[in-house]
Coordinates of C-alpha atoms and ligand atoms in Angstrom, one line a residue:
M790 CA 74.4 145.1 65.0
G791 CA 75.6 142.0 66.7
Y792 CA 75.1 140.1 63.4
V793 CA 77.3 142.4 61.5
E794 CA 80.1 142.1 63.9
L795 CA 79.9 138.4 63.9
N796 CA 80.1 138.3 60.1
V797 CA 83.1 140.5 60.1
L798 CA 84.9 138.3 62.6
N799 CA 84.1 135.1 60.7
N800 CA 85.1 136.3 57.4
T801 CA 88.8 135.4 56.9
A802 CA 89.0 136.2 53.2
H803 CA 91.2 139.2 53.8
L804 CA 93.7 137.2 55.9
P805 CA 96.8 135.5 54.6
A806 CA 96.9 131.9 53.5
I807 CA 100.4 130.5 54.3
G808 CA 102.4 127.4 53.6
I809 CA 103.9 125.4 56.4
D810 CA 106.8 122.9 56.3
L811 CA 106.2 120.8 59.5
G812 CA 109.6 119.1 59.6
T813 CA 111.1 116.4 61.8
T814 CA 113.9 118.7 62.9
N815 CA 112.8 122.2 61.9
S816 CA 109.5 123.8 60.9
L817 CA 108.8 127.1 59.1
A818 CA 106.2 129.1 57.3
A819 CA 106.1 131.1 54.1
L820 CA 103.7 133.5 52.4
W821 CA 103.3 134.6 48.8
Q822 CA 104.2 138.3 48.8
D823 CA 105.1 140.7 45.9
G824 CA 104.9 138.0 43.3
R825 CA 106.9 135.3 45.0
P826 CA 106.9 133.1 48.0
Q827 CA 108.9 134.4 51.0
V828 CA 109.7 132.9 54.4
I829 CA 107.8 134.5 57.2
R830 CA 110.3 135.8 59.8
A831 CA 110.4 138.5 62.4
S832 CA 113.2 141.0 61.6
G833 CA 116.6 139.7 62.4
E834 CA 115.5 136.1 62.7
T835 CA 115.8 133.1 60.4
G836 CA 112.1 132.1 60.7
I837 CA 113.3 128.5 61.4
L838 CA 111.6 126.9 64.4
P839 CA 113.2 123.8 65.9
S840 CA 110.4 121.1 66.1
V841 CA 111.0 120.6 69.8
V842 CA 108.4 120.7 72.6
N843 CA 109.2 120.9 76.3
I844 CA 106.2 120.3 78.6
R845 CA 106.6 122.1 82.0
D846 CA 105.2 121.2 85.4
E847 CA 103.3 124.4 85.3
G848 CA 102.9 127.1 82.8
E849 CA 102.7 127.0 79.1
P850 CA 104.6 124.4 77.1
L851 CA 107.9 125.7 75.5
V852 CA 108.3 125.3 71.7
G853 CA 111.3 125.8 69.5
R854 CA 114.8 126.9 70.5
V855 CA 113.8 127.5 74.2
A856 CA 112.4 124.0 74.3
R857 CA 115.6 122.6 72.7
D858 CA 117.7 124.3 75.4
Q859 CA 115.7 122.3 78.0
A860 CA 117.1 119.1 76.6
V861 CA 120.1 119.3 78.9
V862 CA 118.2 119.9 82.2
D863 CA 114.9 118.3 81.5
P864 CA 115.4 115.5 78.9
E865 CA 112.4 113.5 80.2
N866 CA 109.9 116.2 79.2
T867 CA 111.5 117.4 76.0
V868 CA 110.3 115.8 72.8
F869 CA 112.3 115.9 69.6
S870 CA 111.2 114.5 66.2
V871 CA 107.5 114.0 67.2
K872 CA 106.8 113.8 63.4
R873 CA 108.1 110.2 63.5
F874 CA 105.2 109.2 65.8
M875 CA 102.4 110.9 63.8
G876 CA 99.6 108.4 63.0
R877 CA 101.7 105.4 64.0
G878 CA 101.3 102.6 66.5
L879 CA 103.9 101.5 69.0
A880 CA 105.1 98.6 66.8
D881 CA 105.8 101.0 63.9
V882 CA 108.1 103.3 66.0
A883 CA 109.9 100.8 68.2
I884 CA 113.3 101.9 66.8
D885 CA 112.6 105.6 67.5
V886 CA 111.2 104.9 71.0
A887 CA 114.2 102.9 72.1
T888 CA 116.4 106.0 72.3
Q889 CA 113.9 108.3 74.0
P890 CA 114.1 109.2 77.7
Y891 CA 110.4 109.6 78.2
H892 CA 107.7 107.0 78.5
V893 CA 105.8 106.0 75.4
S894 CA 102.6 103.9 75.5
E895 CA 99.7 103.1 73.2
T896 CA 96.0 104.2 73.3
E897 CA 93.2 101.7 73.0
R898 CA 92.9 102.5 69.3
G899 CA 96.6 101.7 68.9
L900 CA 98.0 105.2 68.7
V901 CA 101.3 106.3 70.3
Q902 CA 101.1 108.3 73.5
I903 CA 103.9 110.1 75.2
K904 CA 103.9 110.6 79.0
L905 CA 105.3 114.0 80.1
H906 CA 104.9 115.0 83.7
D907 CA 101.6 113.5 84.8
R908 CA 99.8 113.7 81.4
K909 CA 99.8 111.6 78.3
Y910 CA 100.0 113.5 75.0
T911 CA 99.3 112.2 71.5
P912 CA 101.8 113.2 68.7
Q913 CA 98.9 115.2 67.2
E914 CA 98.7 117.4 70.3
L915 CA 102.5 117.9 70.4
S916 CA 102.6 118.7 66.7
G917 CA 99.6 120.9 67.3
L918 CA 101.7 122.9 69.8
I919 CA 104.4 123.4 67.1
L920 CA 101.8 124.5 64.6
L921 CA 100.2 126.9 67.2
K922 CA 103.6 128.5 67.7
I923 CA 104.0 128.9 64.0
R924 CA 100.6 130.4 63.7
Q925 CA 101.3 132.9 66.6
D926 CA 104.8 133.8 65.2
S927 CA 103.5 134.3 61.7
C928 CA 100.6 136.5 62.8
R929 CA 103.0 138.6 64.8
A930 CA 105.5 138.9 62.0
L931 CA 102.9 139.8 59.5
G932 CA 100.9 142.0 61.8
V933 CA 97.6 140.2 61.3
E934 CA 95.1 138.9 63.8
G935 CA 94.6 135.5 62.2
L936 CA 95.1 133.3 59.2
R937 CA 92.8 132.3 56.4
G938 CA 94.3 128.8 56.4
A939 CA 97.5 126.9 55.6
V940 CA 98.8 124.4 53.1
I941 CA 100.8 121.9 55.2
T942 CA 103.4 119.5 53.7
V943 CA 104.1 115.9 54.5
P944 CA 106.6 113.3 53.2
A945 CA 105.4 111.6 50.0
Y946 CA 105.4 108.2 51.7
F947 CA 103.0 109.4 54.5
D948 CA 99.9 107.1 54.5
D949 CA 96.3 108.1 55.2
A950 CA 96.7 107.8 59.0
Q951 CA 99.8 110.0 59.0
R952 CA 98.1 112.6 56.8
Q953 CA 95.0 112.6 58.9
A954 CA 97.1 113.0 62.1
T955 CA 98.7 116.1 60.5
R956 CA 95.2 117.5 59.8
D957 CA 94.3 116.8 63.4
A958 CA 97.4 118.6 64.7
A959 CA 96.3 121.6 62.7
R960 CA 92.9 121.4 64.3
F961 CA 94.5 121.6 67.7
A962 CA 96.3 124.7 66.6
G963 CA 93.2 126.3 65.2
I964 CA 94.5 126.3 61.7
E965 CA 92.2 125.6 58.7
V966 CA 94.0 123.2 56.4
L967 CA 93.6 124.3 52.9
R968 CA 95.4 121.2 51.6
I969 CA 98.0 118.6 52.6
I970 CA 100.7 118.3 49.9
N971 CA 103.8 116.2 49.4
E972 CA 107.1 117.8 50.4
P973 CA 108.9 116.9 47.1
T974 CA 106.0 118.3 45.2
A975 CA 106.2 121.5 47.2
A976 CA 109.9 121.8 46.5
S977 CA 109.3 121.3 42.8
L978 CA 106.6 124.0 42.9
A979 CA 109.0 126.4 44.5
Y980 CA 111.2 126.0 41.5
G981 CA 108.3 126.4 39.2
L982 CA 108.9 123.0 37.7
D983 CA 105.1 122.5 37.2
Q984 CA 105.4 125.0 34.4
R985 CA 107.7 122.9 32.3
G986 CA 104.9 120.8 30.8
E987 CA 106.4 117.4 31.3
G988 CA 109.4 115.7 32.6
K989 CA 110.9 113.6 35.4
V990 CA 112.2 115.1 38.6
A991 CA 114.3 113.7 41.4
V992 CA 113.9 115.4 44.8
Y993 CA 116.8 114.6 47.1
D994 CA 115.9 115.6 50.7
L995 CA 118.5 115.2 53.4
G996 CA 117.2 116.8 56.7
G997 CA 118.2 116.4 60.3
G998 CA 117.3 112.8 60.9
T999 CA 115.8 111.5 57.7
F1000 CA 116.7 111.0 54.1
D1001 CA 114.1 110.8 51.3
I1002 CA 114.5 110.5 47.6
S1003 CA 111.4 110.9 45.5
I1004 CA 111.0 110.5 41.8
L1005 CA 108.2 112.6 40.3
S1006 CA 106.8 112.9 36.9
I1007 CA 105.2 116.0 35.6
E1008 CA 102.6 115.8 32.9
E1009 CA 100.7 118.9 31.8
G1010 CA 101.6 120.5 35.1
V1011 CA 100.3 117.5 37.1
F1012 CA 102.7 115.9 39.6
Q1013 CA 102.7 112.2 40.2
V1014 CA 105.0 110.3 42.6
L1015 CA 106.6 107.5 40.7
A1016 CA 108.7 106.1 43.5
T1017 CA 110.1 107.0 47.0
A1018 CA 112.9 105.5 48.9
G1019 CA 115.1 106.6 51.7
D1020 CA 116.3 106.0 55.2
T1021 CA 114.3 107.2 58.3
Q1022 CA 117.5 107.0 60.4
L1023 CA 120.0 109.0 58.3
G1024 CA 120.5 112.7 58.3
G1025 CA 122.5 115.7 59.5
D1026 CA 122.4 114.3 63.0
D1027 CA 124.6 111.5 61.9
F1028 CA 127.2 114.0 60.5
D1029 CA 127.1 115.6 64.0
R1030 CA 127.6 112.2 65.6
V1031 CA 130.8 111.6 63.5
L1032 CA 132.2 114.8 65.1
I1033 CA 130.8 113.9 68.6
D1034 CA 132.6 110.5 68.5
L1035 CA 135.8 112.2 67.4
A1036 CA 135.6 114.6 70.4
R1037 CA 134.7 111.8 72.8
A1038 CA 137.6 109.7 71.6
E1039 CA 140.1 112.5 72.1
L1040 CA 138.6 113.3 75.5
A1041 CA 138.6 109.7 76.7
D1042 CA 141.9 110.0 78.7
R1043 CA 140.8 113.3 80.4
M1044 CA 137.3 112.3 81.4
S1045 CA 135.7 109.3 83.2
P1046 CA 133.2 107.1 81.3
Q1047 CA 130.4 108.5 83.5
E1048 CA 131.4 112.0 82.6
L1049 CA 131.5 111.1 78.9
A1050 CA 128.0 109.8 79.1
D1051 CA 126.6 112.7 81.0
P1052 CA 123.5 114.2 79.3
G1053 CA 124.8 117.8 79.9
F1054 CA 128.1 117.0 78.4
L1055 CA 126.6 115.2 75.4
Q1056 CA 124.3 118.1 74.7
A1057 CA 127.3 120.5 74.8
V1058 CA 129.4 118.4 72.4
R1059 CA 126.3 118.0 70.2
L1060 CA 126.0 121.8 69.9
S1061 CA 129.7 122.3 69.2
A1062 CA 129.7 119.5 66.7
E1063 CA 126.8 121.0 64.7
R1064 CA 128.5 124.4 64.9
A1065 CA 131.7 123.0 63.5
K1066 CA 129.8 121.1 60.7
I1067 CA 128.0 124.2 59.6
A1068 CA 131.3 126.2 59.6
L1069 CA 132.9 123.6 57.3
T1070 CA 130.1 124.2 54.8
H1071 CA 131.7 127.6 54.2
D1072 CA 135.3 127.3 55.3
P1073 CA 138.0 124.8 54.3
E1074 CA 138.9 124.4 58.0
T1075 CA 137.5 125.3 61.4
D1076 CA 138.1 125.3 65.1
F1077 CA 136.1 122.5 66.8
H1078 CA 136.0 123.6 70.4
M1079 CA 133.9 123.2 73.5
I1080 CA 133.7 124.0 77.2
V1081 CA 132.2 121.3 79.4
P1082 CA 129.8 123.3 81.6
E1083 CA 130.0 121.3 84.9
T1084 CA 133.8 120.9 85.1
G1085 CA 134.9 123.9 83.1
L1086 CA 137.1 121.6 81.0
R1087 CA 138.2 123.2 77.7
W1088 CA 139.0 121.3 74.6
H1089 CA 139.7 122.3 71.0
R1090 CA 141.0 120.9 67.8
T1091 CA 141.3 122.0 64.2
I1092 CA 139.4 120.0 61.6
T1093 CA 139.6 120.4 57.9
R1094 CA 136.7 120.0 55.4
E1095 CA 138.7 117.2 53.8
E1096 CA 138.9 115.2 57.0
F1097 CA 135.2 115.7 57.7
E1098 CA 134.3 114.6 54.2
Q1099 CA 136.3 111.4 54.6
R1100 CA 134.5 110.6 57.8
I1101 CA 131.0 111.2 56.4
D1102 CA 131.6 109.7 52.9
S1103 CA 130.1 106.3 53.7
L1104 CA 126.9 108.0 55.1
V1105 CA 126.6 110.0 51.8
A1106 CA 127.1 106.8 49.9
R1107 CA 124.1 105.2 51.7
T1108 CA 121.9 108.0 50.3
L1109 CA 123.0 107.1 46.8
D1110 CA 122.1 103.5 47.3
A1111 CA 118.5 104.7 48.1
C1112 CA 118.6 106.8 44.9
R1113 CA 119.5 103.8 42.9
Q1114 CA 116.6 101.9 44.5
A1115 CA 114.1 104.7 43.7
L1116 CA 115.3 104.9 40.1
S1117 CA 115.0 101.2 39.6
D1118 CA 111.5 101.2 41.2
S1119 CA 110.4 103.9 38.8
G1120 CA 112.0 102.1 35.9
L1121 CA 114.1 105.1 35.0
S1122 CA 117.8 105.6 34.4
T1123 CA 119.8 108.7 35.8
G1124 CA 119.9 110.0 32.2
E1125 CA 116.1 110.2 32.1
I1126 CA 115.9 112.6 35.1
E1127 CA 115.7 116.1 33.8
E1128 CA 115.8 118.1 37.0
I1129 CA 117.2 117.4 40.5
V1130 CA 116.0 119.4 43.4
L1131 CA 118.0 119.6 46.7
V1132 CA 116.0 119.8 49.9
G1133 CA 116.9 119.8 53.5
G1134 CA 119.6 121.7 55.5
S1135 CA 122.1 118.9 55.1
T1136 CA 122.3 119.3 51.4
R1137 CA 124.3 122.5 52.1
V1138 CA 127.2 120.2 52.8
P1139 CA 129.5 120.5 49.8
L1140 CA 130.3 116.8 49.6
V1141 CA 126.6 116.0 49.4
R1142 CA 126.2 118.3 46.5
R1143 CA 129.2 116.9 44.7
R1144 CA 128.1 113.3 45.2
V1145 CA 124.6 114.0 44.0
E1146 CA 125.9 115.8 40.9
E1147 CA 128.2 112.9 40.1
F1148 CA 125.5 110.4 40.6
F1149 CA 122.9 112.0 38.3
G1150 CA 125.5 113.5 35.9
K1151 CA 123.7 116.9 36.2
K1152 CA 123.9 120.0 38.3
P1153 CA 121.1 120.0 40.9
H1154 CA 119.0 123.1 41.6
T1155 CA 120.5 125.0 44.5
E1156 CA 119.2 128.5 43.8
L1157 CA 116.8 128.5 46.7
N1158 CA 117.7 127.7 50.3
P1159 CA 117.3 124.0 50.7
D1160 CA 115.9 124.3 54.2
E1161 CA 113.3 126.8 53.0
V1162 CA 112.2 125.4 49.6
V1163 CA 109.4 123.1 50.9
A1164 CA 107.7 126.0 52.8
L1165 CA 108.1 128.3 49.8
G1166 CA 106.4 125.7 47.5
A1167 CA 103.6 125.3 50.1
A1168 CA 103.1 129.0 50.1
A1169 CA 102.9 129.0 46.3
Q1170 CA 100.2 126.3 46.5
A1171 CA 98.3 128.3 49.2
Q1172 CA 98.3 131.3 46.9
V1173 CA 96.7 129.3 44.1
L1174 CA 94.1 127.8 46.4
V1175 CA 92.9 131.2 47.6
G1176 CA 92.4 132.4 44.0
G1177 CA 95.8 133.7 43.1
T1178 CA 96.8 133.8 39.5
R1179 CA 99.6 131.3 39.2
D1180 CA 98.5 128.4 37.2
I1181 CA 99.4 125.4 39.3
L1182 CA 97.0 122.5 38.9
L1183 CA 95.5 121.4 42.2
M1184 CA 95.8 118.2 44.1
D1185 CA 93.0 116.9 46.1
V1186 CA 91.5 113.7 47.5
T1187 CA 88.7 111.7 46.1
P1188 CA 85.6 111.9 48.4
L1189 CA 84.3 108.5 47.5
S1190 CA 85.6 105.2 46.1
L1191 CA 85.6 104.6 42.3
G1192 CA 85.2 101.2 40.7
L1193 CA 83.7 99.0 38.1
E1194 CA 80.7 96.7 38.2
T1195 CA 81.8 93.1 38.0
V1196 CA 79.8 90.1 36.7
G1197 CA 77.0 89.5 39.1
G1198 CA 76.5 93.2 40.0
A1199 CA 79.2 93.6 42.7
V1200 CA 81.8 96.4 42.6
A1201 CA 85.5 96.1 42.1
K1202 CA 87.0 99.2 43.7
L1203 CA 90.0 100.6 41.8
I1204 CA 90.5 103.8 43.7
E1205 CA 89.7 103.9 47.4
R1206 CA 88.0 107.0 48.9
N1207 CA 90.4 109.6 50.3
S1208 CA 93.1 108.7 47.8
T1209 CA 95.2 111.8 46.9
I1210 CA 94.8 113.0 43.4
P1211 CA 96.1 113.1 40.8
C1212 CA 96.4 109.3 40.8
S1213 CA 96.3 106.3 38.5
V1214 CA 95.5 102.7 39.1
N1215 CA 95.7 99.7 36.7
E1216 CA 93.9 96.5 37.2
G1217 CA 93.6 93.4 35.1
F1218 CA 90.2 92.0 33.9
T1219 CA 89.3 89.1 31.6
T1220 CA 86.4 87.8 29.6
Y1221 CA 83.6 85.9 31.3
A1222 CA 82.3 83.8 28.4
D1223 CA 84.1 81.9 25.5
N1224 CA 84.5 83.9 22.4
Q1225 CA 83.4 87.1 24.0
T1226 CA 84.6 89.9 21.8
G1227 CA 83.4 92.9 23.8
I1228 CA 83.2 94.0 27.5
D1229 CA 80.8 96.5 28.9
F1230 CA 82.2 98.7 31.6
H1231 CA 80.0 100.4 34.2
I1232 CA 81.9 103.0 36.2
V1233 CA 80.5 103.6 39.7
Q1234 CA 81.2 105.9 42.6
G1235 CA 80.4 105.2 46.2
E1236 CA 81.0 102.9 49.1
R1237 CA 78.1 100.4 48.7
E1238 CA 78.9 96.8 47.8
L1239 CA 76.5 96.5 44.9
A1240 CA 76.9 98.6 41.8
S1241 CA 73.2 99.3 41.6
D1242 CA 73.4 101.1 45.0
N1243 CA 76.1 103.4 43.9
R1244 CA 76.1 106.4 41.6
T1245 CA 76.7 105.7 37.9
L1246 CA 79.5 107.8 36.5
G1247 CA 79.5 106.4 33.0
R1248 CA 79.4 103.3 30.8
F1249 CA 81.5 102.3 27.8
K1250 CA 82.3 99.3 25.7
L1251 CA 85.6 97.7 24.7
T1252 CA 85.3 95.9 21.5
G1253 CA 87.6 94.0 19.1
I1254 CA 88.7 91.3 21.5
P1255 CA 89.7 88.3 19.4
P1256 CA 87.6 85.2 20.1
M1257 CA 89.2 83.0 22.8
P1258 CA 88.2 80.8 25.7
A1259 CA 86.7 82.6 28.7
G1260 CA 89.4 83.9 31.1
M1261 CA 92.1 84.0 28.4
A1262 CA 91.8 87.6 27.3
R1263 CA 94.0 90.0 29.2
V1264 CA 92.3 93.4 29.6
T1265 CA 94.0 96.2 31.5
V1266 CA 91.8 98.9 32.9
R1267 CA 93.3 102.1 33.9
F1268 CA 91.6 104.7 36.2
H1269 CA 93.3 108.1 36.1
I1270 CA 92.1 111.1 38.0
D1271 CA 93.9 114.3 37.0
A1272 CA 94.5 117.2 39.3
N1273 CA 91.1 118.8 38.3
G1274 CA 89.3 115.7 39.5
V1275 CA 88.5 114.6 35.9
L1276 CA 88.4 110.8 35.8
T1277 CA 89.5 109.0 32.6
V1278 CA 88.9 105.3 32.3
A1279 CA 90.7 103.4 29.6
A1280 CA 90.6 99.7 28.8
R1281 CA 93.1 97.9 26.6
E1282 CA 93.2 94.3 25.4
E1283 CA 96.8 93.3 25.6
S1284 CA 97.2 90.9 22.7
T1285 CA 95.6 93.1 20.0
G1286 CA 96.1 96.4 21.6
S1287 CA 92.5 97.4 21.0
R1288 CA 91.5 100.3 23.3
A1289 CA 88.5 102.1 24.5
E1290 CA 88.4 105.2 26.7
I1291 CA 85.9 107.4 28.4
E1292 CA 86.3 110.7 30.2
V1293 CA 84.0 111.3 33.2
A1294 CA 83.0 114.7 34.5
P1295 CA 84.9 116.2 37.5
M1296 CA 84.1 114.5 40.7
H1297 CA 83.8 117.8 42.5
G1298 CA 80.2 117.7 41.3
L1299 CA 79.1 116.2 44.7
T1300 CA 78.4 118.6 47.5
D1301 CA 79.7 117.8 51.0
D1302 CA 76.2 116.9 52.1
E1303 CA 75.8 114.4 49.3
V1304 CA 79.1 112.8 50.1
E1305 CA 78.1 112.6 53.8
E1306 CA 74.8 111.1 52.8
M1307 CA 76.4 108.4 50.6
L1308 CA 78.9 107.5 53.4
Q1309 CA 76.1 107.3 55.9
A1310 CA 74.1 105.0 53.7
S1311 CA 77.1 102.7 53.2
Y1312 CA 77.5 102.4 57.0
E1313 CA 73.8 101.8 57.6
H1314 CA 73.6 99.1 54.9
A1315 CA 76.9 97.5 55.7
K1316 CA 75.5 94.1 56.8
E1317 CA 72.8 93.9 54.1
D1318 CA 75.4 95.0 51.5
F1319 CA 77.8 92.4 52.6
D1320 CA 75.2 89.6 52.1
A1321 CA 74.1 91.1 48.7
R1322 CA 77.7 91.1 47.6
R1323 CA 78.3 87.5 48.7
V1324 CA 75.2 86.5 46.7
A1325 CA 76.4 88.4 43.7
D1326 CA 79.9 86.8 43.9
L1327 CA 78.4 83.3 44.5
K1328 CA 76.1 83.6 41.5
A1329 CA 79.0 84.6 39.3
E1330 CA 81.0 81.7 40.5
I1331 CA 78.0 79.3 39.9
G1332 CA 77.8 80.7 36.3
T1333 CA 81.5 80.0 35.7
M1334 CA 81.3 76.5 37.1
Q1335 CA 78.2 75.8 35.0
R1336 CA 79.8 76.8 31.8
A1337 CA 83.1 75.0 32.5
T1338 CA 81.2 71.9 33.4
E1339 CA 78.9 71.9 30.4
K1340 CA 81.8 72.4 28.1
N1341 CA 83.7 69.3 29.4
L1342 CA 80.9 67.0 30.6
E1343 CA 80.3 65.3 27.3
A1344 CA 84.0 64.4 26.7
A1345 CA 84.4 63.2 30.2
E1346 CA 81.2 61.3 30.5
R1347 CA 82.7 57.9 29.6
H1348 CA 85.1 58.2 32.6
L1349 CA 82.4 58.9 35.1
D1350 CA 80.1 56.5 36.9
K1351 CA 76.3 56.9 36.4
E1352 CA 75.6 58.3 39.8
T1353 CA 78.3 61.0 39.6
Y1354 CA 77.1 61.9 36.1
E1355 CA 73.5 62.3 37.3
E1356 CA 74.4 64.3 40.4
I1357 CA 76.3 66.7 38.2
G1358 CA 73.3 67.1 36.0
E1359 CA 71.0 67.8 39.0
A1360 CA 73.5 70.2 40.6
L1361 CA 73.6 72.2 37.3
E1362 CA 69.8 72.2 37.2
A1363 CA 69.7 73.6 40.8
G1364 CA 72.1 76.3 39.6
R1365 CA 69.8 77.3 36.8
R1366 CA 66.8 77.3 39.2
I1367 CA 68.5 79.7 41.6
G1368 CA 67.6 82.6 39.2
S1369 CA 66.9 85.8 41.1
S1370 CA 67.0 84.4 44.6
T1371 CA 68.7 86.7 47.1
D1372 CA 68.9 84.2 49.9
L1373 CA 72.5 83.9 50.9
A1374 CA 72.2 80.5 52.5
E1375 CA 70.3 79.0 49.6
V1376 CA 72.7 80.4 47.0
Q1377 CA 75.7 79.3 49.0
A1378 CA 74.3 75.7 49.3
V1379 CA 73.8 75.5 45.5
R1380 CA 77.3 76.7 44.8
D1381 CA 78.7 74.1 47.3
R1382 CA 76.6 71.4 45.7
I1383 CA 77.9 72.1 42.2
E1384 CA 81.5 72.2 43.5
A1385 CA 81.1 68.9 45.3
A1386 CA 79.3 67.3 42.3
T1387 CA 81.9 68.4 39.8
L1388 CA 85.0 67.4 41.8
P1389 CA 85.2 63.9 40.2
L1390 CA 84.9 65.6 36.8
A1391 CA 87.8 67.9 37.6
A1392 CA 89.9 64.8 38.6
V1393 CA 89.1 63.1 35.2
L1394 CA 90.0 66.3 33.3
M1395 CA 93.3 66.6 35.2
N1396 CA 94.1 63.0 34.2
D1397 CA 93.4 63.7 30.6
V1398 CA 95.6 66.7 30.7
A1399 CA 98.4 64.6 32.2
K1400 CA 98.0 61.9 29.6
A1401 CA 97.9 64.3 26.8
A1402 CA 101.1 65.8 28.0
V1403 CA 102.8 62.4 28.1
A1404 CA 101.5 61.7 24.6
G1405 CA 102.9 65.0 23.4
K1406 CA 99.6 66.4 22.4
K1407 CA 98.8 70.0 22.7
L1408 CA 96.4 71.1 25.3
E1409 CA 93.9 72.5 22.9
E1410 CA 93.5 69.1 21.2
I1411 CA 92.2 67.4 24.3
Ligands
ADP1734 P1 114.1 118.5 58.7 O1 113.5 118.5 57.3 O2 114.5 117.1 59.1 O3 113.2 119.1 59.6 P2 116.1 120.5 57.9 O4 115.9 120.5 56.5 O5 115.8 121.8 58.6 O6 115.4 119.3 58.7 O7 117.6 120.1 58.2 C1 118.2 120.2 59.4 C2 119.6 119.7 59.3 O8 120.4 120.5 58.4 C3 120.4 119.7 60.6 O9 121.1 118.5 60.8 C4 121.3 120.9 60.5 O10 122.5 120.7 61.2 C5 121.6 120.8 59.0 N1 122.2 122.1 58.5 C6 121.6 123.3 58.5 N2 122.4 124.2 57.9 C7 123.5 123.6 57.5 C8 124.8 124.0 56.9 N3 125.0 125.2 56.6 N4 125.7 123.0 56.7 C9 125.5 121.7 57.0 N5 124.4 121.3 57.6 C10 123.4 122.2 57.9
MG1735 MG1 112.3 118.7 55.7

């Protein structure tokens, strides 16, 4: 009996899988219902939760609007914009900390910590409280007892630590993370842009306190981030500030400087300013008014949209500078961008829409609410992940590093473990011997330093390299993992364009246990591996020095004294004898000996090169 009950409780397959936009200013959740994603909201509400936490002396923490209201009376324990601190150290967030009334310190492991009342909180815990509130509100609105899991979005520029911190926050909230996806990708999914086969998309996201522009490419339904740019200190709050400054300037002769700086007063102007700003989105003019709570002072003024637009124009211009930067980083012109997606509450401002349209020369997508579109896309992705029908290719991370065996048996890692997929990496290689016309590639997966200790994924050969001296050929190797986890490795010799390519089976082939085992092994063998890798690298170096020396020794002999010449010979002989030795100290000594012995030879060769240059001879003729 007991077993049966337990099974039923643990089985979450019948529960909803939602999408969550965990924003800097606001957060919200959405669910795929009736064939499309919809924001989860209790009746009569917007579903938008301010990302604000207020920790109280006793009792449960407050989250959302109620927490934001505490900012006036309890600023020291009210945290806004905790997302800025996720996965960062104190040095990374100095500029954000400077304006906060609470005390911020660092853990031993270099993570930010915020002191509220008598306890220190990590950003993960505070974000966790926001996610917990979203979970509770969603369950209540949907009338379900729990969630199957959630897709959570993060900015495209979030690094591994920031993404991991987001996962940890979800753990605090008891939410199973189905996947972490990029906000611009989610916004594009909400518009179904994944279904347009291929193209370039610009996602312009102006939120409360941050601006992000992302250039994405879609290829066969797979998204790739080509470039991101932005300003972490620019957003709708700055539009509010323009109006706050206006009010303060006009009130300056009626209030003392202390009164003008009073937190209660500032919070009151801030709310009035935001109200006026939002009204100007719909109306050509509005009444900007406020009552100062303490003194009962009343103030009002009419402001037109035109005046507001003049005052924020330079802020909007700054976002376009970032767009220019992102385009140039991605090597694209505005004309090559096929779709523009507007994201973030501040893109409702008419001037912003106009400027973006002028800049790209094209109408941006505005059919969906810009402050909902990220959550909607996350919900669409969640639907796919739990077996829905919509055909969006999945993004994932690679469980283990991928690389190529180098000369000597070491591994050159091209894709680090935990990289989000799809992804592509290019790296340059060259030939090892003179007149080498082919290169064998051995693709391996794993964390160990030596190729032979990792798992072989495949081998292939690039042929048709024209004969040239060692190190002259320029071979570009490209690792590409598509959204299904299929790895394609392609190699191309640049001067002739000869190519070779291999497709490797999906990497999902490994079970979690296998991945765990391979990681465990790499930790256990770390020291041993390190030595083995050093030996392999040193032997490769010895080989290169031997060949270079042998090639030049004869020509340079007449410039060298007898002792030097003999020592070179002996050092080379020692190099040949080293054979299969795995003794690091011994191999290192031989390498050092060859280097020392051949130094005079290098000097002679340099002289020859210099003389040849003076005599106008070409290098190859020396
Ligand atoms: P974030 O992604 O930073 O969490 P949002 O996308 O929710 O933030 O954007 C919040 C910002 O959008 C706030 O500055 C808010 O004042 C602004 N905003 C919301 N609605 C409007 C509107 N109708 N007109 C102008 N600004 C708006
Ligand atoms: Mg946002």
